[in-house]
Short mmCIF file of C-alpha atoms and ligand atoms in Angstrom, two decimals:
data_model
loop_
_atom_site.label_atom_id
_atom_site.label_comp_id
_atom_site.label_asym_id
_atom_site.label_seq_id
_atom_site.Cartn_x
_atom_site.Cartn_y
_atom_site.Cartn_z
CA UNK P 1 74.01 96.81 81.13
CA UNK P 2 72.66 93.35 81.77
CA UNK P 3 70.84 93.22 78.45
CA UNK P 4 74.08 93.60 76.61
CA UNK P 5 75.68 90.95 78.75
CA UNK P 6 72.94 88.44 78.10
CA UNK P 7 74.05 88.21 74.52
CA UNK P 8 77.23 86.56 75.68
CA UNK P 9 76.19 83.82 78.02
CA UNK P 10 78.83 81.13 77.60
CA UNK P 11 81.23 80.16 80.33
CA UNK P 12 84.16 80.40 77.95
CA UNK P 13 83.52 84.04 77.24
CA UNK P 14 83.05 84.76 80.92
CA UNK P 15 86.26 82.93 81.65
CA UNK P 16 88.22 84.81 79.03
CA UNK P 17 86.78 88.08 80.22
CA UNK P 18 87.75 87.30 83.81
CA UNK P 19 91.22 86.18 82.78
CA UNK P 20 91.50 89.29 80.63
CA UNK P 21 90.69 91.45 83.61
CA UNK P 22 93.10 89.60 85.91
CA UNK P 23 96.05 89.36 83.54
CA UNK P 24 97.56 92.76 83.04
CA UNK P 25 100.35 95.03 84.11
CA UNK P 26 100.26 93.23 87.44
CA UNK P 27 101.76 90.17 85.80
CA UNK P 28 104.12 91.76 83.33
CA UNK P 29 105.18 94.93 85.14
CA UNK P 30 104.60 94.47 88.89
CA UNK P 31 105.36 90.81 89.45
CA UNK P 32 108.92 90.77 87.99
CA UNK P 33 109.90 93.96 89.80
CA UNK P 34 108.73 92.60 93.15
CA UNK P 35 110.57 89.33 92.51
CA UNK P 36 113.71 91.37 91.86
CA UNK P 37 113.16 93.70 94.81
CA UNK P 38 112.65 90.85 97.27
CA UNK P 39 115.57 88.75 96.17
CA UNK P 40 114.42 86.39 93.41
CA UNK P 41 113.19 82.90 94.15
CA UNK P 42 112.43 83.73 97.78
CA UNK P 43 109.44 85.66 96.58
CA UNK P 44 108.03 82.85 94.47
CA UNK P 45 107.25 80.39 97.28
CA UNK P 46 105.20 82.81 99.39
CA UNK P 47 103.54 84.11 96.23
CA UNK P 48 102.28 80.78 94.94
CA UNK P 49 101.42 79.52 98.40
CA UNK P 50 99.33 82.59 99.19
CA UNK P 51 97.79 82.50 95.72
CA UNK P 52 96.34 79.06 96.47
CA UNK P 53 95.58 79.43 100.17
CA UNK P 54 94.16 82.97 100.24
CA UNK P 55 93.86 84.21 96.65
CA UNK P 56 91.66 81.50 95.14
CA UNK P 57 89.22 81.30 98.10
CA UNK P 58 88.80 85.08 98.09
CA UNK P 59 88.33 85.08 94.34
CA UNK P 60 85.60 82.44 94.71
CA UNK P 61 84.06 84.60 97.44
CA UNK P 62 84.03 87.77 95.32
CA UNK P 63 82.75 86.10 92.15
CA UNK P 64 80.09 84.17 94.08
CA UNK P 65 78.91 87.25 95.98
CA UNK P 66 78.40 89.12 92.72
CA UNK P 67 76.72 86.05 91.25
CA UNK P 68 74.33 85.47 94.10
CA UNK P 69 73.30 89.01 94.80
CA UNK P 70 73.64 90.62 91.38
CA UNK P 71 74.84 93.83 92.86
CA UNK P 72 77.81 96.14 92.83
CA UNK P 73 80.60 96.16 95.39
CA UNK P 74 78.88 98.51 97.84
CA UNK P 75 75.36 97.08 97.72
CA UNK P 76 76.57 93.52 98.08
CA UNK P 77 77.87 94.24 101.57
CA UNK P 78 75.13 96.71 102.35
CA UNK P 79 72.57 93.99 101.80
CA UNK P 80 74.27 91.81 104.38
CA UNK P 81 74.24 94.65 106.91
CA UNK P 82 73.94 98.33 105.93
CA UNK P 83 77.12 99.73 107.55
CA UNK P 84 79.15 97.00 105.87
CA UNK P 85 78.63 98.80 102.56
CA UNK P 86 81.69 100.75 103.69
CA UNK P 87 83.81 97.78 102.66
CA UNK P 88 82.71 98.32 99.07
CA UNK P 89 83.36 102.05 99.35
CA UNK P 90 86.92 101.39 100.56
CA UNK P 91 87.39 98.88 97.73
CA UNK P 92 86.20 101.38 95.12
CA UNK P 93 88.37 104.17 96.53
CA UNK P 94 91.42 101.90 96.64
CA UNK P 95 90.59 100.86 93.08
CA UNK P 96 90.54 104.50 91.94
CA UNK P 97 93.80 105.30 93.74
CA UNK P 98 95.45 102.32 92.05
CA UNK P 99 93.86 103.06 88.68
CA UNK P 100 95.29 106.59 88.80
CA UNK P 101 98.89 105.34 88.79
CA UNK P 102 98.12 102.14 86.88
CA UNK P 103 97.10 104.36 83.96
CA UNK P 104 100.45 106.12 84.15
CA UNK P 105 102.19 102.79 83.69
CA UNK P 106 99.87 102.16 80.73
CA UNK P 107 101.00 105.56 79.43
CA UNK P 108 104.65 104.45 79.74
CA UNK P 109 103.70 101.49 77.53
CA UNK P 110 102.10 103.81 75.02
CA UNK P 111 105.24 105.93 74.88
CA UNK P 112 107.38 102.85 74.38
CA UNK P 113 104.95 101.76 71.68
CA UNK P 114 105.49 105.01 69.80
CA UNK P 115 109.24 104.79 70.33
CA UNK P 116 109.47 101.21 69.14
CA UNK P 117 110.27 102.08 65.53
CA UNK P 118 113.13 104.37 66.46
CA UNK P 119 116.47 102.95 67.47
CA UNK P 120 117.12 104.96 70.66
CA UNK P 121 115.61 102.37 73.00
CA UNK P 122 117.68 99.55 71.53
CA UNK P 123 121.07 101.07 72.26
CA UNK P 124 120.66 101.76 75.97
CA UNK P 125 117.16 100.88 77.21
CA UNK P 126 117.72 102.13 80.76
CA UNK P 127 118.85 105.63 79.96
CA UNK P 128 116.32 105.86 77.14
CA UNK P 129 113.50 105.00 79.54
CA UNK P 130 114.60 107.48 82.19
CA UNK P 131 115.42 110.25 79.74
CA UNK P 132 112.71 109.96 77.10
CA UNK P 133 109.78 108.43 78.97
CA UNK P 134 110.02 109.36 82.63
CA UNK P 135 112.04 112.60 82.61
CA UNK P 136 112.77 111.51 86.12
CA UNK P 137 114.37 113.83 88.69
CA UNK P 138 116.99 112.64 91.11
CA UNK P 139 114.96 113.38 94.25
CA UNK P 140 111.30 113.18 95.30
CA UNK P 141 111.55 116.84 96.31
CA UNK P 142 112.06 117.97 92.71
CA UNK P 143 108.61 117.59 91.28
CA UNK P 144 108.07 120.90 89.51
CA UNK P 145 108.54 119.81 85.92
CA UNK P 146 105.83 117.91 84.12
CA UNK P 147 106.69 115.65 81.20
CA UNK P 148 104.35 116.95 78.51
CA UNK P 149 104.69 113.85 76.39
CA UNK P 150 103.82 111.57 79.29
CA UNK P 151 100.87 113.77 80.15
CA UNK P 152 99.70 113.59 76.55
CA UNK P 153 100.06 109.79 76.60
CA UNK P 154 98.08 109.65 79.85
CA UNK P 155 95.22 111.67 78.39
CA UNK P 156 95.15 109.38 75.34
CA UNK P 157 95.01 106.36 77.66
CA UNK P 158 91.98 107.65 79.52
CA UNK P 159 90.23 108.60 76.29
CA UNK P 160 90.85 105.04 75.08
CA UNK P 161 89.51 103.60 78.36
CA UNK P 162 86.36 105.62 77.93
CA UNK P 163 85.97 104.47 74.34
CA UNK P 164 86.65 100.91 75.48
CA UNK P 165 83.77 101.22 77.90
CA UNK P 166 81.47 102.72 75.42
CA UNK P 167 80.07 99.45 74.19
CA UNK P 168 80.30 97.71 77.55
CA UNK P 169 83.26 95.92 79.06
CA UNK P 170 81.83 92.61 77.98
CA UNK P 171 82.23 93.41 74.31
CA UNK P 172 85.77 94.59 74.72
CA UNK P 173 86.48 91.45 76.71
CA UNK P 174 85.60 89.39 73.69
CA UNK P 175 88.38 91.27 71.95
CA UNK P 176 90.68 90.34 74.81
CA UNK P 177 89.52 86.73 74.54
CA UNK P 178 90.66 86.69 70.95
CA UNK P 179 94.02 88.26 71.63
CA UNK P 180 94.56 86.46 74.95
CA UNK P 181 96.98 83.77 73.67
CA UNK P 182 99.21 86.38 72.01
CA UNK P 183 101.00 87.51 75.22
CA UNK P 184 101.81 83.88 76.01
CA UNK P 185 103.18 83.32 72.54
CA UNK P 186 105.22 86.51 72.49
CA UNK P 187 106.67 85.87 75.94
CA UNK P 188 107.73 82.41 74.72
CA UNK P 189 109.42 83.82 71.65
CA UNK P 190 111.34 86.38 73.74
CA UNK P 191 112.24 83.67 76.23
CA UNK P 192 113.54 81.22 73.61
CA UNK P 193 115.65 83.93 72.05
CA UNK P 194 116.97 85.10 75.42
CA UNK P 195 118.05 81.59 76.38
CA UNK P 196 120.67 81.58 73.66
CA UNK P 197 122.59 84.49 75.22
CA UNK P 198 125.42 84.11 77.73
CA UNK P 199 124.42 84.60 81.36
CA UNK P 200 120.83 83.38 80.83
CA UNK P 201 121.37 80.36 83.05
CA UNK P 202 122.59 82.45 86.01
CA UNK P 203 119.43 84.51 85.66
CA UNK P 204 117.27 81.37 85.81
CA UNK P 205 119.11 80.13 88.88
CA UNK P 206 118.59 83.47 90.62
CA UNK P 207 114.90 83.35 89.73
CA UNK P 208 114.14 79.75 90.61
CA UNK P 209 116.58 78.63 93.29
CA UNK P 210 115.00 79.27 96.68
CA UNK P 211 116.85 79.82 99.91
CA UNK P 212 115.04 78.94 103.09
CA UNK P 213 116.29 81.79 105.31
CA UNK P 214 114.37 84.56 103.60
CA UNK P 215 111.14 82.65 104.11
CA UNK P 216 111.30 84.02 107.64
CA UNK P 217 111.21 87.57 106.33
CA UNK P 218 107.67 88.86 106.91
CA UNK P 219 108.23 91.74 104.48
CA UNK P 220 108.49 89.26 101.59
CA UNK P 221 105.23 87.61 102.64
CA UNK P 222 103.46 90.96 102.79
CA UNK P 223 104.72 91.89 99.32
CA UNK P 224 103.67 88.49 97.97
CA UNK P 225 100.20 88.91 99.47
CA UNK P 226 99.78 92.37 97.93
CA UNK P 227 100.80 90.93 94.58
CA UNK P 228 98.19 88.16 94.85
CA UNK P 229 95.52 90.79 95.50
CA UNK P 230 96.74 93.11 92.76
CA UNK P 231 97.07 90.40 90.17
CA UNK P 232 93.71 88.74 90.82
CA UNK P 233 92.07 92.20 91.10
CA UNK P 234 90.89 91.36 94.62
CA UNK P 235 89.72 93.90 97.16
CA UNK P 236 88.83 96.40 94.43
CA UNK P 237 85.25 95.43 93.68
CA UNK P 238 86.26 94.34 90.18
CA UNK P 239 85.62 90.64 90.68
CA UNK P 240 82.33 91.26 92.50
CA UNK P 241 81.21 93.25 89.48
CA UNK P 242 82.36 90.42 87.24
CA UNK P 243 80.26 88.00 89.24
CA UNK P 244 77.23 90.00 88.10
CA UNK P 245 77.65 88.71 84.59
CA UNK P 246 75.62 85.76 83.52
CA UNK P 247 77.36 82.48 84.17
CA UNK P 248 76.09 79.12 85.22
CA UNK P 249 76.39 79.00 88.98
CA UNK P 250 78.20 75.71 88.96
CA UNK P 251 81.17 77.22 87.22
CA UNK P 252 82.20 79.76 89.87
CA UNK P 253 84.77 77.59 91.59
CA UNK P 254 86.17 76.24 88.37
CA UNK P 255 86.42 79.72 86.84
CA UNK P 256 88.20 81.04 89.92
CA UNK P 257 90.75 78.22 89.76
CA UNK P 258 91.35 78.68 86.05
CA UNK P 259 91.69 82.45 86.36
CA UNK P 260 94.26 82.01 89.13
CA UNK P 261 96.10 79.37 87.12
CA UNK P 262 96.31 81.48 83.96
CA UNK P 263 97.24 84.55 85.98
CA UNK P 264 99.99 82.72 87.85
CA UNK P 265 101.38 81.21 84.64
CA UNK P 266 101.63 84.54 82.82
CA UNK P 267 103.39 86.03 85.85
CA UNK P 268 105.79 83.10 86.10
CA UNK P 269 106.58 83.27 82.42
CA UNK P 270 107.14 87.01 82.33
CA UNK P 271 109.36 86.72 85.41
CA UNK P 272 111.36 84.07 83.61
CA UNK P 273 111.86 86.31 80.58
CA UNK P 274 112.94 89.19 82.81
CA UNK P 275 115.47 87.14 84.78
CA UNK P 276 116.94 85.36 81.77
CA UNK P 277 117.58 88.82 80.32
CA UNK P 278 118.94 90.19 83.59
CA UNK P 279 121.35 87.24 83.68
CA UNK P 280 122.59 88.22 80.26
CA UNK P 281 122.77 91.93 81.11
CA UNK P 282 124.80 91.11 84.22
CA UNK P 283 127.26 88.92 82.36
CA UNK P 284 127.83 91.47 79.62
CA UNK P 285 127.66 94.69 81.66
CA UNK P 286 129.76 93.90 84.71
CA UNK P 287 126.91 94.53 87.20
CA UNK P 288 125.62 91.87 89.59
CA UNK P 289 122.22 90.26 89.06
CA UNK P 290 121.14 91.45 92.54
CA UNK P 291 121.92 95.08 91.74
CA UNK P 292 120.16 94.99 88.40
CA UNK P 293 117.14 93.14 89.81
CA UNK P 294 116.57 95.60 92.64
CA UNK P 295 115.87 98.63 90.47
CA UNK P 296 112.16 98.91 91.36
CA UNK P 297 109.11 99.88 89.28
CA UNK P 298 111.14 100.63 86.16
CA UNK P 299 112.75 97.18 86.05
CA UNK P 300 110.34 95.42 83.72
CA UNK P 301 110.26 98.20 81.14
CA UNK P 302 114.03 98.39 80.92
CA UNK P 303 114.56 94.65 80.89
CA UNK P 304 111.80 93.88 78.39
CA UNK P 305 113.16 96.60 76.12
CA UNK P 306 116.58 94.97 76.35
CA UNK P 307 115.10 91.50 75.69
CA UNK P 308 113.19 92.81 72.68
CA UNK P 309 116.27 94.54 71.30
CA UNK P 310 117.99 91.16 71.14
CA UNK P 311 115.36 89.77 68.77
CA UNK P 312 115.78 89.88 65.01
CA UNK P 313 113.17 92.38 63.77
CA UNK P 314 113.26 94.11 67.15
CA UNK P 315 111.05 97.13 66.26
CA UNK P 316 108.24 94.88 65.07
CA UNK P 317 108.27 92.72 68.19
CA UNK P 318 108.60 95.77 70.43
CA UNK P 319 105.59 97.31 68.75
CA UNK P 320 103.49 94.17 69.29
CA UNK P 321 104.70 93.73 72.86
CA UNK P 322 103.91 97.26 73.99
CA UNK P 323 100.63 97.19 72.10
CA UNK P 324 99.62 94.10 74.07
CA UNK P 325 100.69 95.72 77.30
CA UNK P 326 98.67 98.79 76.39
CA UNK P 327 95.52 96.81 75.55
CA UNK P 328 95.77 94.64 78.67
CA UNK P 329 96.23 97.79 80.73
CA UNK P 330 93.21 99.46 79.12
CA UNK P 331 91.10 96.40 79.81
CA UNK P 332 92.14 96.38 83.48
CA UNK P 333 91.28 100.05 83.81
CA UNK P 334 87.98 99.57 82.01
CA UNK P 335 86.93 96.84 84.44
CA UNK P 336 87.76 99.11 87.35
CA UNK P 337 85.76 102.02 85.95
CA UNK P 338 82.92 99.59 85.31
CA UNK P 339 83.00 98.48 88.94
CA UNK P 340 83.05 102.05 90.28
CA UNK P 341 80.26 103.05 87.90
CA UNK P 342 78.12 100.17 89.14
CA UNK P 343 78.77 101.13 92.76
CA UNK P 344 77.88 104.78 92.17
CA UNK P 345 74.85 103.99 90.06
CA UNK P 346 73.25 101.92 92.73
CA UNK P 347 73.14 104.98 94.92
CA UNK P 348 72.36 107.51 92.18
CA UNK P 349 70.28 105.59 89.65
CA UNK P 350 69.29 108.73 87.82
CA UNK P 351 72.81 109.32 86.53
CA UNK P 352 73.64 107.28 83.45
CA UNK P 353 76.46 104.79 83.39
CA UNK P 354 78.17 106.71 80.59
CA UNK P 355 78.16 109.92 82.62
CA UNK P 356 79.58 108.26 85.72
CA UNK P 357 82.26 106.52 83.67
CA UNK P 358 83.18 109.82 82.07
CA UNK P 359 83.57 111.50 85.46
CA UNK P 360 85.62 108.62 86.83
CA UNK P 361 87.92 108.76 83.79
CA UNK P 362 88.33 112.54 84.06
CA UNK P 363 88.92 112.37 87.81
CA UNK P 364 91.52 109.60 87.51
CA UNK P 365 93.23 111.34 84.60
CA UNK P 366 93.56 114.56 86.60
CA UNK P 367 94.83 112.59 89.59
CA UNK P 368 97.48 111.06 87.37
CA UNK P 369 98.99 114.51 86.70
CA UNK P 370 101.14 114.22 89.80
CA UNK P 371 102.78 111.08 88.44
CA UNK P 372 103.85 112.83 85.24
CA UNK P 373 106.16 115.14 87.19
CA UNK P 374 109.86 114.51 87.62
CA UNK P 375 109.25 112.92 91.00
CA UNK P 376 106.28 110.90 89.76
CA UNK P 377 108.14 107.62 90.01
CA UNK P 378 108.76 108.07 93.75
CA UNK P 379 105.14 109.00 94.39
CA UNK P 380 103.93 106.04 92.36
CA UNK P 381 106.17 103.68 94.27
CA UNK P 382 104.88 104.98 97.61
CA UNK P 383 101.16 104.87 96.78
CA UNK P 384 101.54 101.42 95.27
CA UNK P 385 103.25 100.11 98.37
CA UNK P 386 100.84 101.57 100.92
CA UNK P 387 97.48 101.17 99.20
CA UNK P 388 98.11 97.58 98.15
CA UNK P 389 99.43 96.69 101.59
CA UNK P 390 96.94 98.36 103.86
CA UNK P 391 93.78 99.12 101.89
CA UNK P 392 93.58 95.95 99.82
CA UNK P 393 94.54 93.55 102.58
CA UNK P 394 92.10 95.18 105.02
CA UNK P 395 89.26 94.95 102.51
CA UNK P 396 90.17 91.29 101.93
CA UNK P 397 90.20 90.63 105.65
CA UNK P 398 86.83 92.29 106.13
CA UNK P 399 85.31 90.31 103.26
CA UNK P 400 86.54 87.03 104.71
CA UNK P 401 85.29 87.89 108.20
CA UNK P 402 81.87 88.99 106.98
CA UNK P 403 81.24 85.92 104.86
CA UNK P 404 82.98 83.54 107.25
CA UNK P 405 81.43 84.64 110.51
CA UNK P 406 78.25 86.68 110.16
CA UNK P 407 75.20 84.50 110.82
CA UNK P 408 73.43 86.24 108.00
CA UNK P 409 76.05 85.04 105.53
CA UNK P 410 75.60 81.43 106.57
CA UNK P 411 73.14 80.78 103.81
CA UNK P 412 75.58 82.23 101.35
CA UNK P 413 78.18 79.72 102.48
CA UNK P 414 75.68 76.91 102.03
CA UNK P 415 74.86 78.22 98.61
CA UNK P 416 78.50 78.19 97.53
CA UNK P 417 78.79 74.63 98.82
CA UNK P 418 75.71 73.52 96.96
CA UNK P 419 76.78 75.04 93.67
CA UNK P 420 80.39 73.88 93.72
CA UNK P 421 80.81 71.51 90.85
CA UNK P 422 84.41 71.18 91.89
CA UNK P 423 84.05 70.10 95.49
CA UNK P 424 86.18 72.52 97.41
CA UNK P 425 83.38 73.47 99.78
CA UNK P 426 84.95 72.68 103.12
CA UNK P 427 88.45 73.73 102.15
CA UNK P 428 87.05 77.01 100.95
CA UNK P 429 85.20 77.56 104.18
CA UNK P 430 88.28 76.83 106.28
CA UNK P 431 90.25 79.36 104.32
CA UNK P 432 87.54 82.01 104.53
CA UNK P 433 86.82 81.45 108.21
CA UNK P 434 90.22 80.77 109.71
CA UNK P 435 93.25 80.67 107.45
CA UNK P 436 92.81 83.83 105.35
CA UNK P 437 91.73 86.04 108.29
CA UNK P 438 94.64 84.75 110.37
CA UNK P 439 97.22 85.29 107.62
CA UNK P 440 95.86 88.73 106.71
CA UNK P 441 95.70 89.86 110.33
CA UNK P 442 99.28 88.82 110.99
CA UNK P 443 100.56 90.46 107.81
CA UNK P 444 98.64 93.66 108.49
CA UNK P 445 99.80 93.84 112.10
CA UNK P 446 103.39 93.33 111.00
CA UNK P 447 103.06 95.98 108.30
CA UNK P 448 101.61 98.61 110.65
CA UNK P 449 104.45 97.93 113.05
CA UNK P 450 107.13 97.84 110.37
CA UNK P 451 106.00 100.93 108.47
CA UNK P 452 105.70 103.00 111.62
CA UNK P 453 109.31 102.11 112.51
CA UNK P 454 110.93 102.51 109.08
CA UNK P 455 110.54 105.29 106.58
CA UNK P 456 109.52 103.56 103.36
CA UNK P 457 112.43 103.44 100.88
CA UNK P 458 114.06 106.29 102.87
CA UNK P 459 111.82 108.75 101.03
CA UNK P 460 111.19 112.16 102.62
CA UNK P 461 108.68 112.12 105.45
CA UNK P 462 106.20 114.29 103.56
CA UNK P 463 106.11 111.83 100.65
CA UNK P 464 105.42 108.86 102.93
CA UNK P 465 102.76 110.80 104.80
CA UNK P 466 100.90 112.25 101.87
CA UNK P 467 101.22 109.49 99.32
CA UNK P 468 101.46 106.61 101.74
CA UNK P 469 99.43 107.06 104.89
CA UNK P 470 97.32 109.83 103.32
CA UNK P 471 96.12 107.55 100.55
CA UNK P 472 95.40 104.72 102.98
CA UNK P 473 93.57 107.09 105.33
CA UNK P 474 91.37 108.20 102.44
CA UNK P 475 90.14 104.66 101.85
CA UNK P 476 89.52 104.06 105.56
CA UNK P 477 87.77 107.42 105.85
CA UNK P 478 85.43 106.56 102.98
CA UNK P 479 84.69 103.27 104.70
CA UNK P 480 83.96 104.94 108.05
CA UNK P 481 81.85 107.76 106.64
CA UNK P 482 79.70 105.35 104.69
CA UNK P 483 79.25 103.16 107.76
CA UNK P 484 78.02 106.18 109.74
CA UNK P 485 75.76 107.30 106.92
CA UNK P 486 74.30 103.81 106.49
CA UNK P 487 73.70 103.40 110.21
CA UNK P 488 71.76 106.65 110.30
CA UNK P 489 69.73 105.71 107.26
CA UNK P 490 69.20 102.14 108.34
CA UNK P 491 65.43 102.46 108.19
CA UNK P 492 65.54 103.27 104.51
CA UNK P 493 67.27 100.05 103.65
CA UNK P 494 64.75 97.48 102.66
CA UNK P 495 66.93 95.07 100.78
CA UNK P 496 67.15 91.47 101.84
CA UNK P 497 70.18 89.33 101.63
CA UNK P 498 68.41 87.03 99.24
CA UNK P 499 66.93 88.77 96.25
CA UNK P 500 65.23 85.71 94.77
N1 LIG J 1 94.58 92.51 87.94
C1 LIG J 1 94.95 93.28 86.80
C2 LIG J 1 96.45 93.38 86.72
O1 LIG J 1 97.13 92.61 87.31
C3 LIG J 1 94.27 94.62 86.74
C4 LIG J 1 94.31 95.48 87.96
C5 LIG J 1 94.85 95.22 89.15
C6 LIG J 1 93.76 96.77 88.05
N2 LIG J 1 94.63 96.28 89.99
C7 LIG J 1 93.98 97.23 89.34
C8 LIG J 1 93.10 97.58 87.16
C9 LIG J 1 93.51 98.47 89.76
C10 LIG J 1 92.66 98.81 87.58
C11 LIG J 1 92.85 99.26 88.86
O2 LIG J 1 97.00 94.19 86.04
#
């Protein structure tokens, strides 16, 4: 793998690759729907604050760990102390659980891509999406029927991910580097067009005018934190794997800041497009902005379809838009499979990377079957909520504690200080040692309390238990089992924290 990477040594390519892996459905699909769900502008302040205070320092941590140790997500922590490898196992498991439904959203994009030349989606985007793409049932208990078309699209997605990986993620990232400015440009075009429609201004006000009261709502802060993790691909092992790529050490901090900046900007822009359009939809359809905005995981697809239908040459722009979404999604999935493959390979070196990737793709594709049923949307919503809240934030907390407090990681801290061309050394350390662990602990404690008191989204108990707590338990279980295994095999571990 590394030989291939060495052909592409420049910081710019690394940067584009990292931005390509961070920018994805998280920005265009997940961010706007969370903004809508949590009441508009109230979400933005916690989001950007946490992005800077927790997101960037953790991104520096993950990239620098990969850089320094040149290992995958499990071995990195194992080399600090063997049982800690469990953190990487939990990260990889959480990554797979997310990838399974993430691919389904990519499959929605693919279906919209194929539908873009028809006219059905332009007339009534909402009912088109529910009827033709989701085949959604009215209750989570009705999950018997599978949407064959969606299943077909899902299989195509995973085949494409595998093909994407074939020549190494690095090469495909060059492709992403080339097409990277296109999403920006397209979002701008849709935005400019949307601004000319009545109601746009009300949408902007809803999106950008904060009210102070909701800042006291811990639920909004938790959601914002999960979005920071999701969007920067933190707590999944992806960024640690990225750190393995060649890059001049001095650029780690700068790259992390630029990745976060680009990621935040794409999210902000796509949110703006969505809310300008919602403003227009509200003014012409008689519904309130609040009601429209709170429609959950389907929001972005419906609203973007509406926004695209307002453009002259709508089918063409829709085709390009969903193609971009599809490619960004594939790239995100590819970087996850790459990370899992690296983690597995370090423990089973005899199995080739291609074989592991194939198994991961097949496994995730099969797992995605459940989301192609009529109740798939409810399951997806539940897993997304629980895994991002509990698994990702716990992994993030553990990473910060390990690097911030373990004496063995002290040298790593010094190393990050010494290589920081942008001098954020002490600020970074404060965040890693005190601020991030404190924030994450409070948010996690609140979430455990809150989720045990309220049934998420009033879904049936079995859905919350299997898809919510069950999924979270799986990641914790993987973590625990690995820790036990590593403790028992401690004598076999000869690695040192410093390889060179
Ligand atoms: N960060 C990227 C995004 O916002 C990709 C990503 C996030 C991802 N979480 C993932 C990819 C989990 C695969 C699995 O879309």
